mmCIF file of C-alpha atoms in Angstrom:
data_model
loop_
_atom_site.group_PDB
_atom_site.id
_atom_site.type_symbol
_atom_site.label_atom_id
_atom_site.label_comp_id
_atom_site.label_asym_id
_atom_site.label_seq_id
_atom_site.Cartn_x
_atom_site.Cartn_y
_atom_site.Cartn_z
ATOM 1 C CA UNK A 18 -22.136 -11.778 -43.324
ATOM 2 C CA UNK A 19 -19.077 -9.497 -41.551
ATOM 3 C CA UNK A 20 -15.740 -9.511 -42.320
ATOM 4 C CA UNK A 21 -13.740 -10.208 -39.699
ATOM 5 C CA UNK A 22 -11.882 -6.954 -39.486
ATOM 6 C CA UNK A 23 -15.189 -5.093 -39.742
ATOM 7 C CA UNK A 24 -15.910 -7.318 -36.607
ATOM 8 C CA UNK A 25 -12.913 -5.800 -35.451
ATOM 9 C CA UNK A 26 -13.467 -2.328 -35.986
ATOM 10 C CA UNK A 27 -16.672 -2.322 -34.727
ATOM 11 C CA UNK A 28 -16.140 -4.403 -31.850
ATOM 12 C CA UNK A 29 -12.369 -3.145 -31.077
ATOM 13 C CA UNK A 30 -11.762 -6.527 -30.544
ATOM 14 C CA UNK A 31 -8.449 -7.159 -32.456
ATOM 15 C CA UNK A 32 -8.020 -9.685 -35.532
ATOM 16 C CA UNK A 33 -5.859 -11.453 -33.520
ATOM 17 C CA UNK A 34 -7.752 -12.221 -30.613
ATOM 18 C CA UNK A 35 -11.086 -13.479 -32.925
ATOM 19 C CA UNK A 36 -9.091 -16.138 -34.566
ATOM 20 C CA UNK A 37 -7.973 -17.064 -31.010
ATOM 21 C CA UNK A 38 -11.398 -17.416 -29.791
ATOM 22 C CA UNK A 39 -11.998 -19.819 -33.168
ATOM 23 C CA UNK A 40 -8.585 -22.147 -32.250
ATOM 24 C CA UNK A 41 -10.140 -22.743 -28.986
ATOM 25 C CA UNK A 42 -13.994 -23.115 -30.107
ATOM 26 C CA UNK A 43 -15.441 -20.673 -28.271
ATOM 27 C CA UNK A 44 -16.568 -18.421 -31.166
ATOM 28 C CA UNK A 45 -16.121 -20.012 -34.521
ATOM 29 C CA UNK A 46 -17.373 -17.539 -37.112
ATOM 30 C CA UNK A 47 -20.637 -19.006 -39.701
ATOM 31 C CA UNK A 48 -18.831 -19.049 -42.817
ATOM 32 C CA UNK A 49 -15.631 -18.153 -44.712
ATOM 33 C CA UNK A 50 -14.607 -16.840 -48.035
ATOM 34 C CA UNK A 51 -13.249 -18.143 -50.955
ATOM 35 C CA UNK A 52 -9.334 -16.401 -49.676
ATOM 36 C CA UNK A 53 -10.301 -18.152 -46.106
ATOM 37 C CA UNK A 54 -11.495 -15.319 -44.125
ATOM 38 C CA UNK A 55 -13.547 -15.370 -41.336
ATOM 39 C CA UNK A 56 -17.190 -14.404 -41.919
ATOM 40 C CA UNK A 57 -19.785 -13.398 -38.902
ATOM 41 C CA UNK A 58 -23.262 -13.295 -38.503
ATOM 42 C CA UNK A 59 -25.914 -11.144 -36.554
ATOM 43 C CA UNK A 60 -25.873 -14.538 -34.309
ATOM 44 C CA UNK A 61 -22.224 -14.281 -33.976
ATOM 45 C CA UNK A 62 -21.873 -11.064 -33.057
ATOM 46 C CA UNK A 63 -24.291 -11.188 -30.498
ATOM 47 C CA UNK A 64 -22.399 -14.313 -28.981
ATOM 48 C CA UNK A 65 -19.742 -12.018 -28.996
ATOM 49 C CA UNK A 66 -21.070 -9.176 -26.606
ATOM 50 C CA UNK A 67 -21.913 -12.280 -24.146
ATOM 51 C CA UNK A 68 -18.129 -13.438 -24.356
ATOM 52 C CA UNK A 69 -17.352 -9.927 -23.955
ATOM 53 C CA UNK A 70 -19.571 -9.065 -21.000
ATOM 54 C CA UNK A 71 -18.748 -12.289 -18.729
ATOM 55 C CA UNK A 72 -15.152 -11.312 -19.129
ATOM 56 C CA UNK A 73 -16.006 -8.328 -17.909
ATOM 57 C CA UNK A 74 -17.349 -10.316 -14.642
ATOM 58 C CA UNK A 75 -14.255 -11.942 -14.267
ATOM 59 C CA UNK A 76 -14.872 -15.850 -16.245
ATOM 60 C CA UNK A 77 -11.936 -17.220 -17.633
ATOM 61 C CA UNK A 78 -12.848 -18.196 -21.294
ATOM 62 C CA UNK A 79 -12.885 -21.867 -20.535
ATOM 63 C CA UNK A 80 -15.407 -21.316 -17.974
ATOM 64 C CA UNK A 81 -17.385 -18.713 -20.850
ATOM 65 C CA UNK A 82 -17.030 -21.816 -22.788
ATOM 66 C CA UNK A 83 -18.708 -24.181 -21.077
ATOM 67 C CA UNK A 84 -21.580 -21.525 -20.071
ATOM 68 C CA UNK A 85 -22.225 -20.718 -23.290
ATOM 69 C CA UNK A 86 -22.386 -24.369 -24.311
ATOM 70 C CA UNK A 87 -24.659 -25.485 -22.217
ATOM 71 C CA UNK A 88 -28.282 -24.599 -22.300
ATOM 72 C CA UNK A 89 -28.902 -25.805 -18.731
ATOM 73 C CA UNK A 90 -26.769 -23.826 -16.954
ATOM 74 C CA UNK A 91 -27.627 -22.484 -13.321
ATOM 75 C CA UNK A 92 -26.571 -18.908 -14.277
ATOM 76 C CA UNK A 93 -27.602 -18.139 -10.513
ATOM 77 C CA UNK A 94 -25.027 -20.614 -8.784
ATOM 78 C CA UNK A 95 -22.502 -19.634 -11.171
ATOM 79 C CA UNK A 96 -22.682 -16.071 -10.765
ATOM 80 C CA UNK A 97 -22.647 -16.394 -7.354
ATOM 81 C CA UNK A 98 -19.589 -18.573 -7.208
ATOM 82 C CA UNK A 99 -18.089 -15.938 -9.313
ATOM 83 C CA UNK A 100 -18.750 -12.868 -6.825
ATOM 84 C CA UNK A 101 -17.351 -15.067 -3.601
ATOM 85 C CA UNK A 102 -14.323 -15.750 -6.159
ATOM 86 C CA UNK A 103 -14.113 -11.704 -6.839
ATOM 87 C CA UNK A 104 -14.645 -10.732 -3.482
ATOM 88 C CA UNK A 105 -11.954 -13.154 -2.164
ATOM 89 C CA UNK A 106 -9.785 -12.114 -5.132
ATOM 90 C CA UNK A 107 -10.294 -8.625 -4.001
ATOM 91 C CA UNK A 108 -9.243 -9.044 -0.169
ATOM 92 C CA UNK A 109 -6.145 -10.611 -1.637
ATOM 93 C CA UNK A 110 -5.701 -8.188 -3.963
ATOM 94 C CA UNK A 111 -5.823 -5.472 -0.770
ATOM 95 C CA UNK A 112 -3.167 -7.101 0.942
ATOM 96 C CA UNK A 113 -0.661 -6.928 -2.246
ATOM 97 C CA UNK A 114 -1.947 -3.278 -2.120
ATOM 98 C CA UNK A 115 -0.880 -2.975 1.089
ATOM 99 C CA UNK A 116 2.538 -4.694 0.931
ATOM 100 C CA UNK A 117 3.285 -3.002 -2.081
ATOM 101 C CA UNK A 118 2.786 0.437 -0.253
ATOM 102 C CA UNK A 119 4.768 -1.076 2.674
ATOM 103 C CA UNK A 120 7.477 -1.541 0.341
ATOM 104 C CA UNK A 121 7.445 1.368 -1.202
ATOM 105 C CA UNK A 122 7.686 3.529 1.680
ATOM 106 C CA UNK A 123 10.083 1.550 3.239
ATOM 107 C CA UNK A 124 12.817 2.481 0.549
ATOM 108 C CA UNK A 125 11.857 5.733 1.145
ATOM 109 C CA UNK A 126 12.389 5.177 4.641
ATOM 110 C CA UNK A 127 15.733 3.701 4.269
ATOM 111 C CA UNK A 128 16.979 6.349 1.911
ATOM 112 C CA UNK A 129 16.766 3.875 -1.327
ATOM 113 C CA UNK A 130 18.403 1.278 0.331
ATOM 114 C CA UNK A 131 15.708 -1.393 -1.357
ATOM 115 C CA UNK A 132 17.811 -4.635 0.082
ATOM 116 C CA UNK A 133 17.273 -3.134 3.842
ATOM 117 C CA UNK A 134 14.081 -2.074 3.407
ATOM 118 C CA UNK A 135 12.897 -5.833 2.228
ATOM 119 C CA UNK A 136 14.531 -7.354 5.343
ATOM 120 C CA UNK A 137 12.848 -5.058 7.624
ATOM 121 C CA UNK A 138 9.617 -5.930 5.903
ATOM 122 C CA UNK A 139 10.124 -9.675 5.991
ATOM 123 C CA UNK A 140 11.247 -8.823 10.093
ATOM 124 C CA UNK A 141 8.061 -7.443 10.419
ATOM 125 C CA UNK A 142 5.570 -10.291 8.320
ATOM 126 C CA UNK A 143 7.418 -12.845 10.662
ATOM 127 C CA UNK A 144 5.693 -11.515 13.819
ATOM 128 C CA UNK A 145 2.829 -13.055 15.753
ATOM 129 C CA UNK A 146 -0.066 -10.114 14.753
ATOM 130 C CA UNK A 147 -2.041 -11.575 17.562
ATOM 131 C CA UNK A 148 0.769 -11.481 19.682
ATOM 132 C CA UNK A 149 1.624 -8.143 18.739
ATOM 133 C CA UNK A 150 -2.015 -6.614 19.674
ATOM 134 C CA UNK A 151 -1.747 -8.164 23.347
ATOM 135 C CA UNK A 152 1.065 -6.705 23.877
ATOM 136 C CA UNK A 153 0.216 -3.491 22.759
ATOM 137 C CA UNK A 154 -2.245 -3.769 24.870
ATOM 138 C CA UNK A 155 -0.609 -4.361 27.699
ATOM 139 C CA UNK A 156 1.603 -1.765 27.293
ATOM 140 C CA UNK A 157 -0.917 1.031 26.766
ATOM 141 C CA UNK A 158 -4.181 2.467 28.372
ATOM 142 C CA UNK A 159 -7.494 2.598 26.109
ATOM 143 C CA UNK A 160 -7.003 6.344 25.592
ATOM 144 C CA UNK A 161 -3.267 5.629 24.414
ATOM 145 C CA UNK A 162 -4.411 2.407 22.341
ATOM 146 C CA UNK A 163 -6.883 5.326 20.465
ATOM 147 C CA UNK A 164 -3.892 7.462 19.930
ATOM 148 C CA UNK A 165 -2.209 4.283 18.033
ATOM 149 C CA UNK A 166 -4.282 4.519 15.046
ATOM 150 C CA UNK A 167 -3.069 8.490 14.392
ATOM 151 C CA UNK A 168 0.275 6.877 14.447
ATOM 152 C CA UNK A 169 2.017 6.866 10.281
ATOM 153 C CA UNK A 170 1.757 3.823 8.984
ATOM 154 C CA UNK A 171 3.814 2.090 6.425
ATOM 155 C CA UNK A 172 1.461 0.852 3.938
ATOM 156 C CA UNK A 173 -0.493 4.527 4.029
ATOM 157 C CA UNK A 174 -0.818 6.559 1.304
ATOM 158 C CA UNK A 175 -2.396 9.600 3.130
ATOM 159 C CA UNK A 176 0.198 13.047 3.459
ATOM 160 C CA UNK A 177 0.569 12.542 7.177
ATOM 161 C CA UNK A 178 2.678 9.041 6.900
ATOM 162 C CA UNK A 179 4.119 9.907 3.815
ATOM 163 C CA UNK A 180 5.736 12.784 5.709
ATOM 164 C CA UNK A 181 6.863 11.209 8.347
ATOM 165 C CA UNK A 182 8.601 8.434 6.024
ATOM 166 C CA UNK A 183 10.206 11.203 3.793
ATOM 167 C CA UNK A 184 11.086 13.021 6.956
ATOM 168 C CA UNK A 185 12.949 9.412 8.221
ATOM 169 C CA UNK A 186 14.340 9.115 4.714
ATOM 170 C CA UNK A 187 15.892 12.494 5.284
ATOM 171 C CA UNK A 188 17.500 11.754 8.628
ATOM 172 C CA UNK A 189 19.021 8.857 7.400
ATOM 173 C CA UNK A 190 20.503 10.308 4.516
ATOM 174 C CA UNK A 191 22.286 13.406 6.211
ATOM 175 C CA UNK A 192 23.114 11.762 9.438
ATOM 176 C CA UNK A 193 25.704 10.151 6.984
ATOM 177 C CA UNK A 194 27.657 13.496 6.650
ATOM 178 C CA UNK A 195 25.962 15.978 9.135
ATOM 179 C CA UNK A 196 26.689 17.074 12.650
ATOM 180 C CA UNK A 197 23.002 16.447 14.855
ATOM 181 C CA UNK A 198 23.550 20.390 15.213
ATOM 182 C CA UNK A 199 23.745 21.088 11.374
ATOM 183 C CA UNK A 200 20.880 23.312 10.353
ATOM 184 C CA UNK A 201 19.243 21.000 7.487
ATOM 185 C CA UNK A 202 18.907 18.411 10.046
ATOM 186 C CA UNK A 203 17.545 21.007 12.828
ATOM 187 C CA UNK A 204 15.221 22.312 10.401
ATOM 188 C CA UNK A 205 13.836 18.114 10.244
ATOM 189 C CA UNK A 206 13.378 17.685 13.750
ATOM 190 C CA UNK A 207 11.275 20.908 13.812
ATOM 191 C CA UNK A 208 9.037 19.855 11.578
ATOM 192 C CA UNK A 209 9.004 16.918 13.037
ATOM 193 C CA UNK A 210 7.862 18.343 16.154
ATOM 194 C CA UNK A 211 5.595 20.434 14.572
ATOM 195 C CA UNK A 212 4.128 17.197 13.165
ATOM 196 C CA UNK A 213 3.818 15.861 16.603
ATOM 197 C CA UNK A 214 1.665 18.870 17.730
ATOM 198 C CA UNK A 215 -0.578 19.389 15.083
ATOM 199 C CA UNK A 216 -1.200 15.207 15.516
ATOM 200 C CA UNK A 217 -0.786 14.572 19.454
ATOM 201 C CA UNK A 218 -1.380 17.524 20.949
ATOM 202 C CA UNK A 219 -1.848 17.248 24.712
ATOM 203 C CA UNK A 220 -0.775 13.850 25.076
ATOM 204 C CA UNK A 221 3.348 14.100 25.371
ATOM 205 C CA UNK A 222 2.620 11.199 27.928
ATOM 206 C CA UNK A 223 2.006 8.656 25.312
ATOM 207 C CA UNK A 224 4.304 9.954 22.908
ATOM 208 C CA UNK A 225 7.292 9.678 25.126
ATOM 209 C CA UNK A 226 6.179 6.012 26.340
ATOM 210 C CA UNK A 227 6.039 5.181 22.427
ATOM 211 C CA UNK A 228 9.896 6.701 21.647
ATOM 212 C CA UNK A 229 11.303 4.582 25.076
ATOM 213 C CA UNK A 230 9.560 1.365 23.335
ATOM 214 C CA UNK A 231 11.021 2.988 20.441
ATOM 215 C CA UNK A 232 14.007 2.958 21.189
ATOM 216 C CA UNK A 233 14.625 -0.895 22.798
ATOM 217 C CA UNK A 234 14.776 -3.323 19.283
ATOM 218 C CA UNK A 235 13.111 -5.890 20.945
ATOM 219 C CA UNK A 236 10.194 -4.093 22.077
ATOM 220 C CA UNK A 237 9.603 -2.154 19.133
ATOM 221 C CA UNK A 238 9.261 -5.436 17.179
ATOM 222 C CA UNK A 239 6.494 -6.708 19.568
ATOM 223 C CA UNK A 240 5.057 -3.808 18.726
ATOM 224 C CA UNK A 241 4.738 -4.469 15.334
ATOM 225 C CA UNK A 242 6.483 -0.755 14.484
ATOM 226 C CA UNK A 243 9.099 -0.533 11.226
ATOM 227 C CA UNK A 244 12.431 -1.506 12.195
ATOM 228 C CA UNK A 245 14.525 1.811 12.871
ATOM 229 C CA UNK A 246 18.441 1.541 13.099
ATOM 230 C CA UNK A 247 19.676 1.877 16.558
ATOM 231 C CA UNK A 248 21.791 5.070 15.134
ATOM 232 C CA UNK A 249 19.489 6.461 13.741
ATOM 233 C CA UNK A 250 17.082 6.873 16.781
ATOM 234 C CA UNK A 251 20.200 7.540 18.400
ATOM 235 C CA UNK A 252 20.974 10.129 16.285
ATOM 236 C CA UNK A 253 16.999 11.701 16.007
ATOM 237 C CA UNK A 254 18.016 11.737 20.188
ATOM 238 C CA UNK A 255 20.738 13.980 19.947
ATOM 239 C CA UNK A 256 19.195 16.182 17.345
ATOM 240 C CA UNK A 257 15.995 16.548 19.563
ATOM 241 C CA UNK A 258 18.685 17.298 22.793
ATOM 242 C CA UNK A 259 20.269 20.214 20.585
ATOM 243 C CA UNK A 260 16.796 21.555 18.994
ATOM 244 C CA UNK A 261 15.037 21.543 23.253
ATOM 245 C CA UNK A 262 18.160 23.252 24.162
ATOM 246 C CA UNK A 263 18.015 25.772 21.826
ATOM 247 C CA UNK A 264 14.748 26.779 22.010
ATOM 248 C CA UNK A 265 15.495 26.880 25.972
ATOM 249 C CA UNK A 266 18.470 29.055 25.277
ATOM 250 C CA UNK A 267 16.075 31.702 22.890
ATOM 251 C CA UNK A 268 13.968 32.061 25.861
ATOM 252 C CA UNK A 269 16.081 32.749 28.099
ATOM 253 C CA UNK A 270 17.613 35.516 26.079
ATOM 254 C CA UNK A 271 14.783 37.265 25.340
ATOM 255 C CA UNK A 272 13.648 36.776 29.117
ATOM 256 C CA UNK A 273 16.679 38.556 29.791
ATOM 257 C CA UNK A 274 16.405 41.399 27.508
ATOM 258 C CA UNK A 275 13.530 42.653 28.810
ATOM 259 C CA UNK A 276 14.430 42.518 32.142
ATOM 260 C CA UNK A 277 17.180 45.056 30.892
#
Protein backbone atom coordinates (compact mmCIF):
# COMPACT_ATOMS: atom_id res chain seq x y z
CA UNK A 1 0.00 0.00 0.00
CA UNK A 2 1.05 3.97 -0.91
CA UNK A 3 0.30 6.80 0.87
CA UNK A 4 -1.34 9.13 -0.92
CA UNK A 5 1.22 11.87 -0.82
CA UNK A 6 3.89 9.35 -1.79
CA UNK A 7 1.42 8.88 -4.78
CA UNK A 8 1.87 12.39 -5.06
CA UNK A 9 5.41 12.79 -5.04
CA UNK A 10 6.03 10.22 -7.24
CA UNK A 11 3.40 10.87 -9.61
CA UNK A 12 3.48 14.90 -9.26
CA UNK A 13 0.01 14.58 -9.27
CA UNK A 14 -1.11 16.88 -6.37
CA UNK A 15 -3.08 15.66 -3.10
CA UNK A 16 -5.68 17.65 -4.16
CA UNK A 17 -6.43 16.49 -7.44
CA UNK A 18 -6.34 12.43 -6.19
CA UNK A 19 -9.09 13.00 -3.77
CA UNK A 20 -10.89 14.72 -6.70
CA UNK A 21 -10.55 11.82 -8.90
CA UNK A 22 -12.07 9.62 -5.68
CA UNK A 23 -15.34 12.28 -5.27
CA UNK A 24 -16.07 11.58 -8.79
CA UNK A 25 -15.22 7.64 -8.91
CA UNK A 26 -12.85 7.57 -11.32
CA UNK A 27 -9.91 6.42 -9.14
CA UNK A 28 -10.94 5.42 -5.69
CA UNK A 29 -7.81 4.32 -3.85
CA UNK A 30 -7.89 0.18 -2.31
CA UNK A 31 -7.85 0.95 1.21
CA UNK A 32 -7.50 3.62 3.93
CA UNK A 33 -5.94 4.04 7.28
CA UNK A 34 -7.01 4.08 10.58
CA UNK A 35 -6.61 8.53 10.45
CA UNK A 36 -8.65 8.10 6.93
CA UNK A 37 -6.00 8.42 4.43
CA UNK A 38 -6.00 7.30 1.15
CA UNK A 39 -4.03 4.11 0.47
CA UNK A 40 -2.93 2.87 -3.29
CA UNK A 41 -2.00 -0.16 -4.77
CA UNK A 42 0.39 -1.39 -7.64
CA UNK A 43 -3.24 -1.76 -9.45
CA UNK A 44 -4.00 1.74 -8.64
CA UNK A 45 -1.21 3.29 -9.68
CA UNK A 46 -1.14 1.75 -12.85
CA UNK A 47 -4.87 2.95 -13.41
CA UNK A 48 -3.39 6.06 -12.76
CA UNK A 49 -0.76 6.37 -15.69
CA UNK A 50 -3.93 5.34 -18.00
CA UNK A 51 -5.98 8.38 -16.51
CA UNK A 52 -2.92 10.27 -16.96
CA UNK A 53 -2.04 9.32 -20.53
CA UNK A 54 -5.72 9.72 -22.12
CA UNK A 55 -5.66 13.19 -20.70
CA UNK A 56 -2.82 13.65 -22.39
CA UNK A 57 -4.93 12.72 -25.72
CA UNK A 58 -7.35 15.15 -24.95
CA UNK A 59 -10.55 12.86 -22.93
CA UNK A 60 -12.37 14.74 -20.57
CA UNK A 61 -12.41 12.61 -17.31
CA UNK A 62 -16.02 11.67 -17.71
CA UNK A 63 -15.29 10.24 -20.98
CA UNK A 64 -11.79 8.43 -19.12
CA UNK A 65 -14.49 7.29 -16.90
CA UNK A 66 -16.60 5.51 -18.83
CA UNK A 67 -13.51 3.97 -20.92
CA UNK A 68 -12.00 2.74 -18.16
CA UNK A 69 -15.24 1.21 -16.92
CA UNK A 70 -16.08 -0.63 -19.51
CA UNK A 71 -14.28 -3.69 -20.66
CA UNK A 72 -15.89 -3.63 -24.12
CA UNK A 73 -14.88 -0.60 -25.30
CA UNK A 74 -14.03 0.03 -29.12
CA UNK A 75 -10.74 1.81 -28.21
CA UNK A 76 -10.41 2.14 -32.16
CA UNK A 77 -13.74 4.22 -32.76
CA UNK A 78 -13.04 6.16 -29.79
CA UNK A 79 -9.69 7.18 -30.55
CA UNK A 80 -10.61 8.06 -33.73
CA UNK A 81 -13.50 10.23 -32.71
CA UNK A 82 -11.02 11.81 -30.49
CA UNK A 83 -8.37 12.83 -33.32
CA UNK A 84 -11.39 14.33 -35.73
CA UNK A 85 -12.38 16.18 -32.30
CA UNK A 86 -8.48 17.40 -31.95
CA UNK A 87 -8.01 18.14 -35.37
CA UNK A 88 -11.24 20.22 -35.56
CA UNK A 89 -10.30 21.70 -32.16
CA UNK A 90 -7.05 22.60 -33.70
CA UNK A 91 -8.40 24.49 -36.95
CA UNK A 92 -10.44 26.44 -34.45
CA UNK A 93 -7.85 26.94 -32.33
CA UNK A 94 -5.80 28.53 -35.63
CA UNK A 95 -8.34 30.93 -36.26
CA UNK A 96 -8.27 32.39 -32.47
CA UNK A 97 -4.49 32.36 -33.32
CA UNK A 98 -5.05 34.31 -36.05
CA UNK A 99 -7.55 36.86 -34.67
CA UNK A 100 -5.61 37.22 -31.74
CA UNK A 101 -2.54 38.31 -33.93
CA UNK A 102 -5.01 40.47 -35.93
CA UNK A 103 -5.74 42.16 -32.83
CA UNK A 104 -2.70 42.58 -31.65
CA UNK A 105 -1.22 44.25 -34.49
CA UNK A 106 -4.00 46.27 -35.03
CA UNK A 107 -3.36 48.30 -31.71
CA UNK A 108 -0.13 48.58 -32.86
CA UNK A 109 -1.41 49.86 -35.95
CA UNK A 110 -3.62 52.36 -34.41
CA UNK A 111 -1.02 53.65 -32.03
CA UNK A 112 -2.74 51.81 -28.81
CA UNK A 113 -5.92 52.98 -29.63
CA UNK A 114 -7.45 49.24 -28.65
CA UNK A 115 -11.33 50.58 -29.06
CA UNK A 116 -10.43 51.58 -32.91
CA UNK A 117 -8.52 48.87 -33.60
CA UNK A 118 -11.57 46.32 -32.53
CA UNK A 119 -13.99 48.21 -34.82
CA UNK A 120 -11.77 48.00 -37.71
CA UNK A 121 -11.45 44.32 -37.02
CA UNK A 122 -15.15 43.67 -36.61
CA UNK A 123 -15.36 46.08 -40.21
CA UNK A 124 -13.28 43.68 -41.64
CA UNK A 125 -14.96 39.97 -40.19
CA UNK A 126 -18.28 41.53 -41.60
CA UNK A 127 -17.12 41.23 -45.24
CA UNK A 128 -18.18 38.68 -47.83
CA UNK A 129 -14.46 36.66 -48.06
CA UNK A 130 -15.82 35.19 -51.21
CA UNK A 131 -16.84 38.36 -52.34
CA UNK A 132 -13.73 39.89 -51.47
CA UNK A 133 -11.49 37.30 -53.64
CA UNK A 134 -13.68 38.08 -56.89
CA UNK A 135 -13.13 41.24 -56.63
CA UNK A 136 -9.66 41.13 -56.13
CA UNK A 137 -9.65 39.38 -58.88
CA UNK A 138 -11.14 41.47 -60.98
CA UNK A 139 -9.19 44.16 -60.13
CA UNK A 140 -5.78 42.57 -60.68
CA UNK A 141 -3.85 40.47 -63.35
CA UNK A 142 -2.46 36.86 -62.27
CA UNK A 143 1.06 38.30 -61.96
CA UNK A 144 -0.39 41.16 -59.60
CA UNK A 145 -2.78 38.57 -57.72
CA UNK A 146 0.97 36.68 -56.99
CA UNK A 147 2.31 39.91 -55.73
CA UNK A 148 -0.81 39.96 -53.12
CA UNK A 149 0.48 37.32 -50.98
CA UNK A 150 4.05 39.45 -50.33
CA UNK A 151 1.63 42.03 -49.18
CA UNK A 152 1.90 42.46 -44.70
CA UNK A 153 -0.69 40.95 -43.28
CA UNK A 154 -2.42 41.59 -40.06
CA UNK A 155 -2.54 38.39 -38.34
CA UNK A 156 1.45 37.74 -39.37
CA UNK A 157 3.94 37.31 -37.08
CA UNK A 158 6.92 37.29 -39.58
CA UNK A 159 9.45 40.79 -39.38
CA UNK A 160 8.22 42.00 -42.73
CA UNK A 161 4.39 42.79 -41.49
CA UNK A 162 5.38 43.52 -38.20
CA UNK A 163 7.36 46.38 -39.73
CA UNK A 164 5.10 47.66 -41.73
CA UNK A 165 2.42 47.77 -38.74
CA UNK A 166 5.03 49.46 -36.37
CA UNK A 167 5.96 51.68 -39.25
CA UNK A 168 1.83 52.64 -39.53
CA UNK A 169 1.80 52.85 -35.75
CA UNK A 170 4.50 55.45 -36.10
CA UNK A 171 2.79 57.61 -38.69
CA UNK A 172 -0.14 57.78 -36.79
CA UNK A 173 1.36 58.78 -33.73
CA UNK A 174 3.53 61.81 -35.05
CA UNK A 175 1.19 62.96 -37.69
CA UNK A 176 -0.58 64.16 -34.41
CA UNK A 177 2.14 66.86 -33.78
CA UNK A 178 4.50 66.75 -36.88
CA UNK A 179 4.73 68.71 -40.07
CA UNK A 180 4.70 65.77 -43.26
CA UNK A 181 8.24 67.56 -43.78
CA UNK A 182 9.53 66.89 -40.15
CA UNK A 183 12.57 64.67 -40.29
CA UNK A 184 11.31 61.68 -37.89
CA UNK A 185 8.49 61.30 -40.18
CA UNK A 186 10.82 61.61 -43.47
CA UNK A 187 13.09 59.21 -42.03
CA UNK A 188 9.50 56.64 -41.94
CA UNK A 189 8.59 57.06 -45.36
CA UNK A 190 12.19 56.13 -46.37
CA UNK A 191 12.17 53.15 -44.87
CA UNK A 192 9.13 52.64 -45.99
CA UNK A 193 10.23 52.89 -49.43
CA UNK A 194 13.09 51.02 -48.83
CA UNK A 195 10.65 48.31 -47.68
CA UNK A 196 8.85 48.57 -50.90
CA UNK A 197 12.07 47.83 -52.92
CA UNK A 198 13.62 45.21 -51.17
CA UNK A 199 9.73 43.49 -51.40
CA UNK A 200 8.33 44.77 -54.93
CA UNK A 201 11.02 45.53 -56.80
CA UNK A 202 10.21 46.06 -60.48
CA UNK A 203 6.65 46.11 -60.18
CA UNK A 204 5.75 50.03 -59.18
CA UNK A 205 2.74 49.19 -61.57
CA UNK A 206 0.95 47.14 -59.06
CA UNK A 207 2.00 48.97 -56.18
CA UNK A 208 0.57 52.22 -57.31
CA UNK A 209 -2.83 50.43 -58.48
CA UNK A 210 -2.89 48.97 -54.75
CA UNK A 211 -2.32 52.73 -52.94
CA UNK A 212 -5.30 54.32 -55.54
CA UNK A 213 -7.59 51.28 -54.16
CA UNK A 214 -5.93 52.30 -51.11
CA UNK A 215 -6.87 55.23 -50.87
CA UNK A 216 -10.97 55.07 -51.86
CA UNK A 217 -12.69 53.50 -48.27
CA UNK A 218 -14.99 51.66 -50.14
CA UNK A 219 -12.72 49.86 -52.29
CA UNK A 220 -10.20 49.09 -49.86
CA UNK A 221 -12.88 47.25 -47.83
CA UNK A 222 -13.79 45.00 -50.85
CA UNK A 223 -10.51 44.33 -50.76
CA UNK A 224 -10.46 42.91 -47.60
CA UNK A 225 -7.24 45.39 -46.58
CA UNK A 226 -7.13 46.94 -42.70
CA UNK A 227 -9.10 49.96 -42.48
CA UNK A 228 -6.62 53.06 -42.75
CA UNK A 229 -7.94 56.61 -41.71
CA UNK A 230 -8.55 58.79 -44.62
CA UNK A 231 -5.83 61.30 -42.89
CA UNK A 232 -3.66 59.23 -42.42
CA UNK A 233 -3.17 58.00 -46.09
CA UNK A 234 -3.64 61.49 -46.70
CA UNK A 235 -1.01 62.40 -44.69
CA UNK A 236 1.56 59.17 -45.82
CA UNK A 237 0.59 61.26 -49.45
CA UNK A 238 2.05 64.36 -48.56
CA UNK A 239 5.01 62.90 -46.79
CA UNK A 240 5.80 60.70 -49.92
CA UNK A 241 5.24 64.28 -52.20
CA UNK A 242 7.98 66.00 -49.87
CA UNK A 243 10.44 62.79 -49.58
CA UNK A 244 10.14 62.36 -54.16
CA UNK A 245 10.78 65.98 -54.19
CA UNK A 246 13.62 65.96 -52.25
CA UNK A 247 15.40 63.34 -53.54
CA UNK A 248 14.60 65.14 -57.06
CA UNK A 249 16.01 68.32 -55.66
CA UNK A 250 19.57 66.28 -54.40
CA UNK A 251 19.94 65.29 -57.90
CA UNK A 252 19.64 68.04 -59.41
CA UNK A 253 22.22 69.72 -57.26
CA UNK A 254 24.75 67.46 -57.61
CA UNK A 255 23.92 67.32 -61.50
CA UNK A 256 24.70 70.81 -61.34
CA UNK A 257 27.87 70.79 -59.52
CA UNK A 258 29.58 68.90 -61.77
CA UNK A 259 28.63 70.60 -64.62
CA UNK A 260 30.54 73.54 -62.80
Amino acid sequence: MIHIKEVAKQTKITVRTLRYYDQIGLLAPSSKTEGGHRLYTEEDLKKLQYIQFLKELGYGLQNIKEMLADPDWNWSISLEKQLVYIMEEQARLQKIESSLRELINGIAAEDGNESLAIRKLIQLWNRNKKGRRAFKESMFNDREVESWAKLPKMNGDDPDSMEWIALLGQIKRYMLKDDPSSPRVQNIIRRMLEKQVEDFAGEEQFINKLWELRKSPEQSEELGLYPIDQEVLEYMERAYDIYTASLKDSARSKEETRES
